[in-house]
Coordinates of C-alpha atoms and ligand atoms in Angstrom, one line a residue:
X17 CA -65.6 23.7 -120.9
X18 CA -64.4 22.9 -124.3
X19 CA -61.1 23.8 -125.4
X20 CA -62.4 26.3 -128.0
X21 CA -61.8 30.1 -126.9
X22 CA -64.4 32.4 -126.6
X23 CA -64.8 33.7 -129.7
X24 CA -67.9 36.0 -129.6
X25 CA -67.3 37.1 -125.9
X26 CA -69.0 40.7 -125.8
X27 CA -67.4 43.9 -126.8
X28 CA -67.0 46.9 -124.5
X29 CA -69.6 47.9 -126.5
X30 CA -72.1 45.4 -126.6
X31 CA -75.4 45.9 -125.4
X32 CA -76.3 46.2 -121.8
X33 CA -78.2 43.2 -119.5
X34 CA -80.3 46.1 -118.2
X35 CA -82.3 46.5 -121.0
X36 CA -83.7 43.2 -121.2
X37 CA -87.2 42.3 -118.7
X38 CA -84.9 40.4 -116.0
X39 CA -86.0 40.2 -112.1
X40 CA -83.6 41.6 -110.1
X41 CA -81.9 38.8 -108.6
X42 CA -80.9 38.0 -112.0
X43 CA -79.4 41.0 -112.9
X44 CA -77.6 40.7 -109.7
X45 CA -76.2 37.5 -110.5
X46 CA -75.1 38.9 -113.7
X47 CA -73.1 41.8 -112.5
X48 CA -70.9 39.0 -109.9
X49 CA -70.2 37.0 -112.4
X50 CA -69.1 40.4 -114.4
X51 CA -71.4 39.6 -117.2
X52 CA -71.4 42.9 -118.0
X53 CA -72.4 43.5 -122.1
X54 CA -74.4 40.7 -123.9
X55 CA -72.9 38.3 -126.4
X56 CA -73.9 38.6 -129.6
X57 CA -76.5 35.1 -129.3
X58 CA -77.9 36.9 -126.6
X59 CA -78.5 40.3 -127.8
X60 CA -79.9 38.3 -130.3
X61 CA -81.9 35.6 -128.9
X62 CA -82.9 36.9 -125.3
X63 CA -85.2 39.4 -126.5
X64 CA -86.7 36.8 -128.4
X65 CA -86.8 34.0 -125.9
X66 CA -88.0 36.4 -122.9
X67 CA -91.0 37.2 -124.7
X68 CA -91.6 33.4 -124.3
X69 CA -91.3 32.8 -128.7
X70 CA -90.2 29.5 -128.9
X71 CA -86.7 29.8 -130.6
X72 CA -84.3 27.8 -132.9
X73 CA -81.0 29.6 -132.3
X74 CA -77.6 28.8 -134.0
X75 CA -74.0 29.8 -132.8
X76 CA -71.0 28.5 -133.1
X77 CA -69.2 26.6 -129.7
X78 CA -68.6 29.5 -126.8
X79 CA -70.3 31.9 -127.8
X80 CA -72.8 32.6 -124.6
X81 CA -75.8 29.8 -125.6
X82 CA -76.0 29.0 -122.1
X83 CA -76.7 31.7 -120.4
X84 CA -79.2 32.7 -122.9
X85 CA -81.5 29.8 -121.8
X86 CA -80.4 29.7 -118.5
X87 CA -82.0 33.3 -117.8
X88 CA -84.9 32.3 -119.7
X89 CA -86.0 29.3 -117.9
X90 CA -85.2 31.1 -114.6
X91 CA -87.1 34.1 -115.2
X92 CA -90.5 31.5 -116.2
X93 CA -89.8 29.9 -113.3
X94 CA -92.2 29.9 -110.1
X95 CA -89.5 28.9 -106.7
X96 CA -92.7 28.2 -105.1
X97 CA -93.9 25.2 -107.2
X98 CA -92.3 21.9 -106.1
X99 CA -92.3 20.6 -109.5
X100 CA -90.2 20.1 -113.0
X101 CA -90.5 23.5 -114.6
X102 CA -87.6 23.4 -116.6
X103 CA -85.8 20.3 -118.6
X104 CA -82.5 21.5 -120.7
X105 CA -81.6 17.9 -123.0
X106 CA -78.1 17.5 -123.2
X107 CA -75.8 15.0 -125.4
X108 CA -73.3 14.3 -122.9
X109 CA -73.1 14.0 -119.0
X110 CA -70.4 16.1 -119.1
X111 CA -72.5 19.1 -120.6
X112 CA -75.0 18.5 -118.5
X113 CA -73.0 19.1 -115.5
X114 CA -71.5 22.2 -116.9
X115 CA -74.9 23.7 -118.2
X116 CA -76.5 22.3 -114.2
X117 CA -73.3 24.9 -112.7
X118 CA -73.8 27.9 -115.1
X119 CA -77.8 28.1 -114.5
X120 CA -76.5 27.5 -110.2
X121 CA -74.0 30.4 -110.7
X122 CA -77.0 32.7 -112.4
X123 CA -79.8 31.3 -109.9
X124 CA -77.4 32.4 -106.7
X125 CA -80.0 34.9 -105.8
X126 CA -83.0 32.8 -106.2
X127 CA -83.6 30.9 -102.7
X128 CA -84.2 27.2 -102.5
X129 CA -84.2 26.5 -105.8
X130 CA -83.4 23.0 -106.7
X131 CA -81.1 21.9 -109.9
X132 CA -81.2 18.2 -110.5
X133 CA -78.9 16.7 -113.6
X134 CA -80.0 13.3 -114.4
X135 CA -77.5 11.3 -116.7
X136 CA -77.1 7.8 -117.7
X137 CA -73.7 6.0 -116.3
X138 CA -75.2 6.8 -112.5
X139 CA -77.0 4.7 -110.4
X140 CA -81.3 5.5 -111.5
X141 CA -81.7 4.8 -107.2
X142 CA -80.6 8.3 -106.1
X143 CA -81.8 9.8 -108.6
X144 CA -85.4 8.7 -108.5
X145 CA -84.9 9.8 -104.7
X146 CA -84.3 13.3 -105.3
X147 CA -86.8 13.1 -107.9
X148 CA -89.4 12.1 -104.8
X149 CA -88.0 15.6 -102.9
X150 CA -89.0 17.9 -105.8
X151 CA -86.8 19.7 -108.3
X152 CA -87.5 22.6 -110.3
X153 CA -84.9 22.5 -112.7
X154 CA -83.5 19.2 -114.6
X155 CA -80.5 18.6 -117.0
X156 CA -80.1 15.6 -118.5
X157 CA -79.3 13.4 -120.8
X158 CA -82.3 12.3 -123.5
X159 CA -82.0 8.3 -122.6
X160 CA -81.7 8.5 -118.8
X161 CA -85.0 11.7 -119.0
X162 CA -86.8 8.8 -121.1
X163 CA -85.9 5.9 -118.6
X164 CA -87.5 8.1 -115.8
X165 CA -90.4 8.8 -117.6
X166 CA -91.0 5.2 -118.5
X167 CA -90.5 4.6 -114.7
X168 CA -92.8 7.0 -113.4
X169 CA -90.0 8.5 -111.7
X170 CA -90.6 11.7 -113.5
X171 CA -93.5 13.8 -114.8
X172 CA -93.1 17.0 -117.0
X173 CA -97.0 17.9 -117.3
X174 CA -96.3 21.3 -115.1
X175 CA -92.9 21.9 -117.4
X176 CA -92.9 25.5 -118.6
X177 CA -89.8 25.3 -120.5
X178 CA -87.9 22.4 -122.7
X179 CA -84.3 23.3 -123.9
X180 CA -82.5 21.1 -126.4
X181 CA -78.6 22.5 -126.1
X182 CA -76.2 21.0 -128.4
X183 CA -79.2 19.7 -130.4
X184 CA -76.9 18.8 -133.5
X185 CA -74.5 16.9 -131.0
X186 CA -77.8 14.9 -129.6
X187 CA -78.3 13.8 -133.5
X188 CA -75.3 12.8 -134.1
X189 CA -75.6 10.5 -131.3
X190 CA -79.0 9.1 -132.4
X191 CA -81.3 10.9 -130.0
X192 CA -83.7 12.0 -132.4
X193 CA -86.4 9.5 -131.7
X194 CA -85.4 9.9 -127.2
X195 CA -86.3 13.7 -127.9
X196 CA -89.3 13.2 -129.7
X197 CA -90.8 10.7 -126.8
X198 CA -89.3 13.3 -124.0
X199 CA -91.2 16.2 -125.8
X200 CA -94.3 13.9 -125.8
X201 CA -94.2 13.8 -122.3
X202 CA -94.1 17.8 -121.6
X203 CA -97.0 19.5 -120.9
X204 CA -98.5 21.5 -124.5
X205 CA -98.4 24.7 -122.8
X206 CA -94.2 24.9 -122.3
X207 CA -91.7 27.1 -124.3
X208 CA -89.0 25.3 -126.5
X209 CA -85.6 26.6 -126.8
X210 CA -83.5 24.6 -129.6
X211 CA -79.7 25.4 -129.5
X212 CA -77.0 24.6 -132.1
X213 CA -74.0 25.4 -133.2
X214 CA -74.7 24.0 -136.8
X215 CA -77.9 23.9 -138.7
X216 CA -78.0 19.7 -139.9
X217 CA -81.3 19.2 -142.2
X218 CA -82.2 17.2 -138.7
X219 CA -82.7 20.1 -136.7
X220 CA -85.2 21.7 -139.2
X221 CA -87.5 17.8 -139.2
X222 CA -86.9 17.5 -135.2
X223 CA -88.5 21.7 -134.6
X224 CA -91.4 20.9 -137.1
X225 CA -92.0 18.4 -134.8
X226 CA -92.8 20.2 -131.5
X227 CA -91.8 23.2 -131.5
X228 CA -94.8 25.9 -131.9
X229 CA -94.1 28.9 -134.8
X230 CA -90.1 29.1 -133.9
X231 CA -88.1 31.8 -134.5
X232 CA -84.9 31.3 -135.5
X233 CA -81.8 33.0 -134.9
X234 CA -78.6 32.3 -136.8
X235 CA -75.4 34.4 -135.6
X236 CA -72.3 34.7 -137.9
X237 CA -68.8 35.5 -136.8
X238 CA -68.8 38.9 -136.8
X239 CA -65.4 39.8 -136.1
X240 CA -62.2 39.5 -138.2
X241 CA -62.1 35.7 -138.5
X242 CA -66.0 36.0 -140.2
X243 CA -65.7 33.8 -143.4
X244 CA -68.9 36.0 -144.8
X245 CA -67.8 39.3 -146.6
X246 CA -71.2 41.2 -147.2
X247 CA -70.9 43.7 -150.4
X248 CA -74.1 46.5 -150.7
X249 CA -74.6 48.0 -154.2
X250 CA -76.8 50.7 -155.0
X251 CA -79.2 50.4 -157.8
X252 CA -81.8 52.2 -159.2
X253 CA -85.5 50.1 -158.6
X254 CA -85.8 49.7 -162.5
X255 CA -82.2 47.9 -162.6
X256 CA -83.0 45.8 -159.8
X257 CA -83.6 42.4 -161.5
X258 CA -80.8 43.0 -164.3
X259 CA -78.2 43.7 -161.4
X260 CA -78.5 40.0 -160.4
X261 CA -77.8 38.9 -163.6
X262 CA -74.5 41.6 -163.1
X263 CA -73.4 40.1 -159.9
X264 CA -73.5 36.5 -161.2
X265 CA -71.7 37.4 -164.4
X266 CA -69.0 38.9 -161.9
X267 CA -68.5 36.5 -159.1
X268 CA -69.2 33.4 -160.9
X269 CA -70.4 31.2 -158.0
X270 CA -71.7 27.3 -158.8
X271 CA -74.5 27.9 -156.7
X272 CA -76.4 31.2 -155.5
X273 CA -79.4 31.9 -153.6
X274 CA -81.0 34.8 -154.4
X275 CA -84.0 36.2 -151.7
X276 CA -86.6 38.0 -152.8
X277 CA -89.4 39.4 -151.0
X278 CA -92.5 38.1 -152.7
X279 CA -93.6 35.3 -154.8
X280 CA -93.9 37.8 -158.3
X281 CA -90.0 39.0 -157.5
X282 CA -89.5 35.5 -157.4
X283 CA -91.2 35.0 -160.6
X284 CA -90.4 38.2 -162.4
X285 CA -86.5 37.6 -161.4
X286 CA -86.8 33.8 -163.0
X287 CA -88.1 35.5 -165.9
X288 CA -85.3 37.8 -166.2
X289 CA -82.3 35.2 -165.4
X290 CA -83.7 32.6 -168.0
X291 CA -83.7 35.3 -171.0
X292 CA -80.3 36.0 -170.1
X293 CA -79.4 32.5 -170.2
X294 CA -78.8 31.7 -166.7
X295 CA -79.4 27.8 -165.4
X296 CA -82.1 28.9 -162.7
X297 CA -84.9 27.6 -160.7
X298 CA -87.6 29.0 -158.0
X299 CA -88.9 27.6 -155.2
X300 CA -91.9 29.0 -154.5
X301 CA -95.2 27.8 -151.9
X302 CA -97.3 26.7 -155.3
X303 CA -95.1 23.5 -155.8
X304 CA -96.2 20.4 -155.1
X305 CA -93.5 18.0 -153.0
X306 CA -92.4 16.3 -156.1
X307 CA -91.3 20.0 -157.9
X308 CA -89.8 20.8 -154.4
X309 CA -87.6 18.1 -154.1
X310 CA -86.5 18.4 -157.9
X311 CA -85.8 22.1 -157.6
X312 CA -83.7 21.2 -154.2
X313 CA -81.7 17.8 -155.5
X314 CA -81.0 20.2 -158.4
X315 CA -79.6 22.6 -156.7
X316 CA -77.5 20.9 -154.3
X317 CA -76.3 18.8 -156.7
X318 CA -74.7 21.3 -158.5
X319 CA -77.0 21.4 -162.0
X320 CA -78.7 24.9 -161.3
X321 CA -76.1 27.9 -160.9
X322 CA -79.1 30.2 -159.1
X323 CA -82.2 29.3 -156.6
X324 CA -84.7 32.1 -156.6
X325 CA -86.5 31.9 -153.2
X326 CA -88.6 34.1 -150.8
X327 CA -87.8 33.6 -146.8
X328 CA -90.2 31.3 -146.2
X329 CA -90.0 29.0 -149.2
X330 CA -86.2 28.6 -148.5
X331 CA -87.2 27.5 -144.7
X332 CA -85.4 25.1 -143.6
X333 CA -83.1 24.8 -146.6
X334 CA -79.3 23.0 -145.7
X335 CA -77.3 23.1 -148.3
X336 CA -73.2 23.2 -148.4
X337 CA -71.1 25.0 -150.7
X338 CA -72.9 28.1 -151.1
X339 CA -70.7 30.5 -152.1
X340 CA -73.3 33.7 -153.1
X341 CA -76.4 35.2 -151.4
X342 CA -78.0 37.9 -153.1
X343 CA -80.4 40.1 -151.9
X344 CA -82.5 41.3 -154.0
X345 CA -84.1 43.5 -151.9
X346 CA -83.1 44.5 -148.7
X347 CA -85.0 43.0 -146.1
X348 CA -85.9 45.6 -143.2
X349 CA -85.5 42.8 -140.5
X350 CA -81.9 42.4 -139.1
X351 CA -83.1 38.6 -137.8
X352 CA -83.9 37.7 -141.5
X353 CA -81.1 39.2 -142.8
X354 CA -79.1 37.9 -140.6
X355 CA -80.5 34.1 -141.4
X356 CA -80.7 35.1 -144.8
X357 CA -76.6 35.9 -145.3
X358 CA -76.2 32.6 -142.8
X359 CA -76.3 30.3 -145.6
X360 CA -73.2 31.2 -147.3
X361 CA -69.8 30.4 -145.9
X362 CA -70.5 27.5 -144.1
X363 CA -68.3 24.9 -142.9
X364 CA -64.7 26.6 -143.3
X365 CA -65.7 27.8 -147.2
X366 CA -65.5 31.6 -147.7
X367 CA -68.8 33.0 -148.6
X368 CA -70.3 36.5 -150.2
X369 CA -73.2 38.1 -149.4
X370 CA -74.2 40.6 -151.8
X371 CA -77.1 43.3 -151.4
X372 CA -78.8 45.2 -154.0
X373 CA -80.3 48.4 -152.7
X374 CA -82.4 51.7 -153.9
X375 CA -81.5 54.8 -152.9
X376 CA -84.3 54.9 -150.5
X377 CA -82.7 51.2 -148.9
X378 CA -80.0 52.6 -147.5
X379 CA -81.5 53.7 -143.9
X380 CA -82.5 50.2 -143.7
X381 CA -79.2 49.1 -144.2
X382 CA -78.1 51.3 -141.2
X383 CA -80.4 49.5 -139.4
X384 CA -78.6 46.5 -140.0
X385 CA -75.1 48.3 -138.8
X386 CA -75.0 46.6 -135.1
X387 CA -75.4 43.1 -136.6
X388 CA -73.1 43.3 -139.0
X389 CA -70.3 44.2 -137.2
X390 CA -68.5 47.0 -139.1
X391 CA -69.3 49.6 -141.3
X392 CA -71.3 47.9 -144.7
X393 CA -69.3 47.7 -147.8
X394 CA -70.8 50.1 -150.8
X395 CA -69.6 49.8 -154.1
X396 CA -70.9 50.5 -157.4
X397 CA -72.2 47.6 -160.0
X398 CA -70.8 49.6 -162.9
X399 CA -67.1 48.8 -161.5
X400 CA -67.5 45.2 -161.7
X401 CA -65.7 43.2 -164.4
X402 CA -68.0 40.5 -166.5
X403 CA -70.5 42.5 -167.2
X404 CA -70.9 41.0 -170.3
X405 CA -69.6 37.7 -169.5
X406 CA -71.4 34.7 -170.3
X407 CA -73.2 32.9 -167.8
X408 CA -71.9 30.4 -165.5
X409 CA -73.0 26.8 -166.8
X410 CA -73.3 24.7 -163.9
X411 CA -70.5 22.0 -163.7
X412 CA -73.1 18.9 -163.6
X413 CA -77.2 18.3 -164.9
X414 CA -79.4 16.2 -163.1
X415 CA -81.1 12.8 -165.0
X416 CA -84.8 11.4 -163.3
X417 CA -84.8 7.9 -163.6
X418 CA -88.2 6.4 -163.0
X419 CA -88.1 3.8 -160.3
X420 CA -87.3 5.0 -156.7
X421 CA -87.2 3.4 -153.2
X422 CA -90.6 1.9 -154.1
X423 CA -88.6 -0.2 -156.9
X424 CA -85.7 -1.0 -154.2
X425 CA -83.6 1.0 -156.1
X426 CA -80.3 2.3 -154.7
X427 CA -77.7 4.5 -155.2
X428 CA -75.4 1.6 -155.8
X429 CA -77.3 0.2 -158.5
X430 CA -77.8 3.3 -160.8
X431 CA -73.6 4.0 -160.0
X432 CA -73.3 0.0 -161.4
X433 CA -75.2 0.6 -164.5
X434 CA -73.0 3.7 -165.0
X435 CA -69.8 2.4 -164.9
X436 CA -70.6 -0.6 -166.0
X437 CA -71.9 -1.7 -169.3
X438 CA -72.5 2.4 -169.8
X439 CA -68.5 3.0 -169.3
X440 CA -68.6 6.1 -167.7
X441 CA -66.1 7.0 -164.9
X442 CA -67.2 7.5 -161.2
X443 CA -65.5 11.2 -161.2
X444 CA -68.0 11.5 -164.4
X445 CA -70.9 10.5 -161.5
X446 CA -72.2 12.9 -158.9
X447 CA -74.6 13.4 -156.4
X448 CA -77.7 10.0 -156.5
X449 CA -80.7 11.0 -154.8
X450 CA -83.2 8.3 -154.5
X451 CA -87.2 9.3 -153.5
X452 CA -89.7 7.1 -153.3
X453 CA -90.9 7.4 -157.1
X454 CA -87.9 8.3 -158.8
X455 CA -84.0 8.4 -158.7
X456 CA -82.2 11.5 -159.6
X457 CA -78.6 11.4 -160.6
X458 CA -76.0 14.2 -161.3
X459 CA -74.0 13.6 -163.8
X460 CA -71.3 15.8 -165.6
X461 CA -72.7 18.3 -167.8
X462 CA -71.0 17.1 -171.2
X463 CA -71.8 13.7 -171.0
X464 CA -75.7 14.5 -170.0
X465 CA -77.2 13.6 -173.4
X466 CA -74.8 10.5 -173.6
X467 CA -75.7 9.2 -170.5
X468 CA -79.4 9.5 -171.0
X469 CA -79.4 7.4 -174.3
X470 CA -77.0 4.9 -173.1
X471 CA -79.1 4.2 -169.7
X472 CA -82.7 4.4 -171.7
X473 CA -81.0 1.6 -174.2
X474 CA -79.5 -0.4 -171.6
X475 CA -80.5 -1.7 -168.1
X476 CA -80.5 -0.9 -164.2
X477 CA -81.0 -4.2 -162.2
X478 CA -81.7 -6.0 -165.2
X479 CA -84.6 -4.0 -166.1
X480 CA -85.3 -1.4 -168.5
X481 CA -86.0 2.1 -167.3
X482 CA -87.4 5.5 -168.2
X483 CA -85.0 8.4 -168.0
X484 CA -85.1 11.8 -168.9
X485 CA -82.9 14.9 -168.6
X486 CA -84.2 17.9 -166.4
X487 CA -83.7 21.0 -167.7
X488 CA -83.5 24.4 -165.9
Ligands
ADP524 P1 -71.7 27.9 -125.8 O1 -72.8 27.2 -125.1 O2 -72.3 28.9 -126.8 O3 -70.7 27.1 -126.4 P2 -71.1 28.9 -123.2 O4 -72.4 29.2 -122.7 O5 -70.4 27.7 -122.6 O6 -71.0 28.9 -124.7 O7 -70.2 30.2 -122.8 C1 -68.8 30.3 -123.1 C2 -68.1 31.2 -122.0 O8 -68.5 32.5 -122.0 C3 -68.4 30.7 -120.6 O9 -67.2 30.6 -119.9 C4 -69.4 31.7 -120.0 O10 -69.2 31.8 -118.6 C5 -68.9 33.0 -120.7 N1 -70.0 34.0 -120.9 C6 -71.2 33.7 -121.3 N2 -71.9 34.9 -121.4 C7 -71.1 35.9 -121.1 C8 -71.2 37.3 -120.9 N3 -72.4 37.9 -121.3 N4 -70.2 38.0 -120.5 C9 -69.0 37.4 -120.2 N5 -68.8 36.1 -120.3 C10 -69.8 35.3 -120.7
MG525 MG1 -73.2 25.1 -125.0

């Protein structure tokens, strides 16, 4: 085990095992090992996973992720096929051997079931051995899965379900391109369960990959420690898209994301936040790549105060530092909201999640009640300072200099040219982002213009090049 305490171990309250389409033997298992109430991942992702969705869930280090697969992959499985119907990927051969013992302790009712782990480090003899006696459940590590399979030693064309646990751990290690060739090997047909306890930008490149129409789960702390304080004001429908401009004014954040529920919100909000003078940009299913990525480098880098998104256009999005979510409309799903309020206080930073509801909202916020851990939070926009603040500025604007990876340009080079002949301070330099066709660098807001005229008169690499200021 690792030396973190479980955090997110059940409540008294917590919901119940029982309700969930287990065979019996399972919820046997369950009530010996006094697994009594579900963790919140569970609650959350079993539901999900049992109905045999393919799943991208997210929570942090002992909060239950084990189990949650382990009761999926042994409720597909058939004890009467002799084959590989379940494969959990592991980083390390010391989760391997702890994941193998929790799924033994939950199959104790299951006869003659056989767990195998397969990890580098041991000799490949033995293990190709018990390979040849038939094993319906393997946990292993990505390398030693993909030295068997290059073998022969192993199949995985009769595998009903694939786990990646720890998948951010297995990145870090450089296992993306061992997963990739393991998934390869399993038959189409199989369920994928992706487990995390962070959400790299990897994770969202390795699932498009092969997992089939995920769903994704994201659970917060939800108890006093929770780093994400979620605010609900009440608004009238015609003071919707004003309000947003309120709640900016008030809490001042450097970057927000603020969901909407369809494209025109998106657009209609945009509209709104640019009359009243905000630095704000949209991300919407109509932009081409090249507009994505500027929108995104923009807003990561700290040059656009407020990202206007719908759920699906914001898929897949990592960035740090958020400090606001807004809702612009409650969304009736607890899953989205939950994702949704997920991508503030991230990584140790405190985070606010603020919801704008109508009068008619609020039984949908009831609905989010059992999520969230705690009664909501209502307070009234009218009692919030700033009203009539100005507008944030964002602390840095982006410049596109024309010439990218294509040109063998690097970060270094543009940073040279900067300091350089140009003069300016690193501090002065932020974020370089370098695509194939261009290069994007932010750069402090007050020396924008500056910068822009002294890199179009002077040179990168020894040649002259095209740059422009983006403006949002
Ligand atoms: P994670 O993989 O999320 O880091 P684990 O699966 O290792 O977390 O679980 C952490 C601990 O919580 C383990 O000791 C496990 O036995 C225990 N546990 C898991 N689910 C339950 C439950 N529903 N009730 C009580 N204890 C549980
Ligand atoms: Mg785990």
């Amino acid at each position: 085990m690792t030396d973190n305490i479980p955090p997110s171990l059940p409540t008294p309250a917590g919901p119940s095992f029982d309700e969930l389409p287990l065979p019996p033997h399972l919820q046997s298992a369950l009530r010996q090992l006094e697994y009594l109430t579900m963790t919140p991942i569970q609650a959350a992702s079993l539901p999900i996973a049992l109905a045999g969705h393919d799943l991208i869930a997210q929570a942090k280090t002992g909060s239950g992720k084990t189990a949650a697969f382990a009761l999926t992959l042994l409720t597909n499985l058939n004890p009467r096929y002799f084959a590989a119907q379940a494969l959990v990927l592991c980083p390390t051969r010391e989760l391997a051997e702890q994941v193998a013992q929790e799924i033994r302790r939950l199959a104790r009712f299951m006869a003659n079931i056989k767990i195998l782990s397969l990890c580098g480090g041991a000799a490949m003899g033995p293990q190709r051995t018990s390979l040849e006696h038939g094993a319906h459940i393997l946990v292993g590590t990505p390398g030693r899965i993909m030295d068997h399979l290059e073998r022969g030693s192993l199949k995985l064309d009769g595998l009903n379900t694939l786990v990646l646990d720890e998948a951010d751990r297995m990145l870090d290690m450089g296992f993306y391109d061992d997963i990739v060739y393991v998934a390869q090997q399993c038959s189409a047909e199989r369920q994928t369960l992706l487990f995390s306890a962070t959400y790299p930008e990897g994770i969202a490149r390795l699932a498009s990959q092969f997992l089939h129409r995920p769903r994704e789960v994201k659970l917060l702390e939800r108890h006093e420690g929770s780093k994400i304080r979620q605010r609900f004001y009440e608004v009238k429908p015609e003071e919707r898209l004003q309000a947003v401009g309120v709640l900016l004014r008030h809490y001042r954040p450097v970057s927000a994301l603020a969901f909407c529920n369809t494209k025109q919100q998106c657009r209609d909000l945009l509209k709104v936040l640019h009359t009243q003078g905000f630095h704000a940009l949209t991300l919407n299913g109509d932009l081409e790549q090249r507009e994505r990525d500027q929108v995104l480098i923009q807003f990561a880098n700290r040059s656009c105060s407020v990202l206007v998104a719908t759920d699906v256009a914001a898929r897949g999005l990592d960035i740090a530092q958020l400090e606001v979510v807004i809702n612009v409309d409650v969304t009736p799903d607890p899953e989205i909201y939950i994702h949704r309020i997920g991508r503030t206080g991230r990584a140790d930073e405190e985070g606010w999640a603020l919801s704008l509801c109508s009068p008619s909202d609020t039984h949908r916020v009831a609905a989010l009640g059992p999520l969230m851990g705690g009664e909501p939070e209502w307070l009234r926009l009218s009692t919030l300072q700033g009203g009539n603040d100005e507008p944030p500025v964002p602390p840095m604007a982006t410049l596109q200099i024309l010439g990218g990876r294509k040109e063998k340009l690097r970060p270094g080079d543009v940073l040279g040219a900067l300091t350089g002949e140009a003069g300016f301070k690193r501090e002065q330099v932020g974020k370089i982002t370098v695509t194939d066709q261009s290069t994007y660098v932010a750069v402090d807001r007050d020396i924008a213009r500056d910068v822009v005229r002294k890199l179009a008169a002077g040179k990168i690499k020894g040649k002259a090049v095209k740059v422009r200021l983006l403006e949002n």
